[in-house]
Amino acid sequence: MLGVFFLIVLFFLLNQVIFGVYSHRHSFFEKKKLNLLYLYHIIFYGVYSWYAYNNPSDSKRYFKVISSHTGGWFDLFGTDTHFINFFSYPFYQIGFSYDMLMVTFAWFGYLGFVYAYMFFREKIPVKVKVFRNIDLFSLILFLPNMHFWTASLGKGSAIFLGLMMFTYAIIKPKSRIILLILGSIIIYYIRPHVFMFVAIGTVLGYMSGKEKLPFWQKALVFISLGGALILVQDQILAVMNLQDSENIIADFQEQSEERAEDLSRSGSGVDMSSYPIAFKLFTFWFRPLFIDAPNFLGIITSFENLIYLLLFIKILKKDFIKFIRRSPAIVKMSFVIFISTSFAMTFVMSNLGIIMRQKSMVMYFLFFVIYYYLAQKKYTRIKRLKKLREQRIKEMEVAV
């Protein structure tokens, strides 16, 4: 317990160093808010630790693997689960206990929120209120389910860091190239198929965004990410055992049905095989919703899913398609990543417990699209009112 307390203090001090660097780069940086977010996230480390000690948890399995490993460090290297074992093993070797590893990965998850904060604030300076008088950005940052699944030893915290690091870096790829590469590596080695969706979304966003980007920048993004996809295509296909497939679409459907059937056998399984695609997506994005909550955690998650649903309803407007067509590259990128990942996940997710955990990877991309859409509408409204006010002043001056 003393080691955990030491790490919590150490990470707090490291945060101040990181904040000092980024506060010089971004005038909007709010140290007080991010320190509060750190304390909030640490609470969820405690909540998840209690949960893990009283329920089956992947974090125990990771620690059991590395604590019983007798080979070399690079014997653990690989993608998916293997990468978490590989990444956590050096910490165990220097004396980290299970609880110390849990708080370390919780910190990685917290850093994901720091990069998400900078990503949102850098691209959306306009404040937006929802549900009468709630600040949308603060609501997004403090959603409990997002913190719960990113506060423990496992893939959730690490890939969230990789995704948000990548997204922040892609805004200015030239000056943030190290972060871009590091984020890409984390995403790829934890979930190769998610890296594919991120790469596709980034390329499509850059190619179709409304900004007049220089040709070399578009070419750099296309060649870099396109080349990376070609180089790692076998590893990506291996996630679904399709590396030797001659008919990828047909074999993907078959593998998806098998995985869905396996997942649906668990206690919180739902048979999604006969669902129309719209209801599959609804299930992935917004369930459980009270009546189908599998446990107490599911009931708490249902409240958050209701917030997701109410926020989603805000973009179900006639002008949303027009907004997406005319939106900048980063918005289109976020939209494509969210939609493509959601489509893929709906074919293999048939367990509400896994759905609650997996969707935490991509919900921030939806939140960014919603926030940008609402902020742009507010900005347009403010400009229109300002123009009307100026016109009235001119009319009054003429009348006098």
C-alpha angles and dihedrals in degrees: 000000000000089000091053092051090048091052093048090055092042093051090048089056092046088052090058090054091050091046090051091056096047096040087064090053098043124043090198094061112128112198093181093055093047092048088053089049090053092054089046091051092049088056088059090050086060092046093049092046090054089047092049093051091053101038139037109282135180088221090070090052092051091051092046091053096050094040092054096041113119101175132078126297095252091053085077095052118119143096130293113007092000092063092056089051090048093046096047098042097082090054090054090048092058091052107274114156125214091267092048091052089049093055091044092056089043086059090051087054090049091053086056088061090049091056091043088053092053092044093054097041095045093054100032115042093163117099116226129197122207134183089027102298111005119119105238096210094052089047091053094047095050101042102138099215091057090054095044095058094043098050104080147061104286148071097296098070096040098047092046088056091048094048095048092042090052093047094050091047096048090064088072105012096172097057094035099043095129092054089045093054093043092049091048092051093050093049095046098047094046099041115003093185091055089053087056092055091045092050093047092046092049094049093047091046094051094045095049104031119121093237118103097235120181115262093241091058093051090045092049093053093044096047095042098048095033091051091047091053091051092049095050100033093113092053091048093050090046089067087074095029090251100125092109096036121133093191107036097180096051093042091047090055091049093048090046092054091050093049093045090051091050093049094046091060091071123093095263096041124138124195102235097161093098096040119113112244093256092057091044089057091045089053093050095046104036112017139137095054108176099275093061099034106138095209145343090294088053091054091053090046089051090065090054092045088054088057089050089052094048091049091048091053088061091069095047090100133124092246096052095088089049089049092053092048091053098035125116123263096263092056093048090046091053092046094050093046091050096046097042094046091046092052092051094046094051090064095057105027115091099143121085092208092056092042090056090054101039099049091059085078095065109023093090089063089057091046090053092053092048093046093048091048093051092043092052091050090050092047091049090050092050091050091049092050091047091051091049091049091051090048092052091049090053091048091051091049091051091048091053 
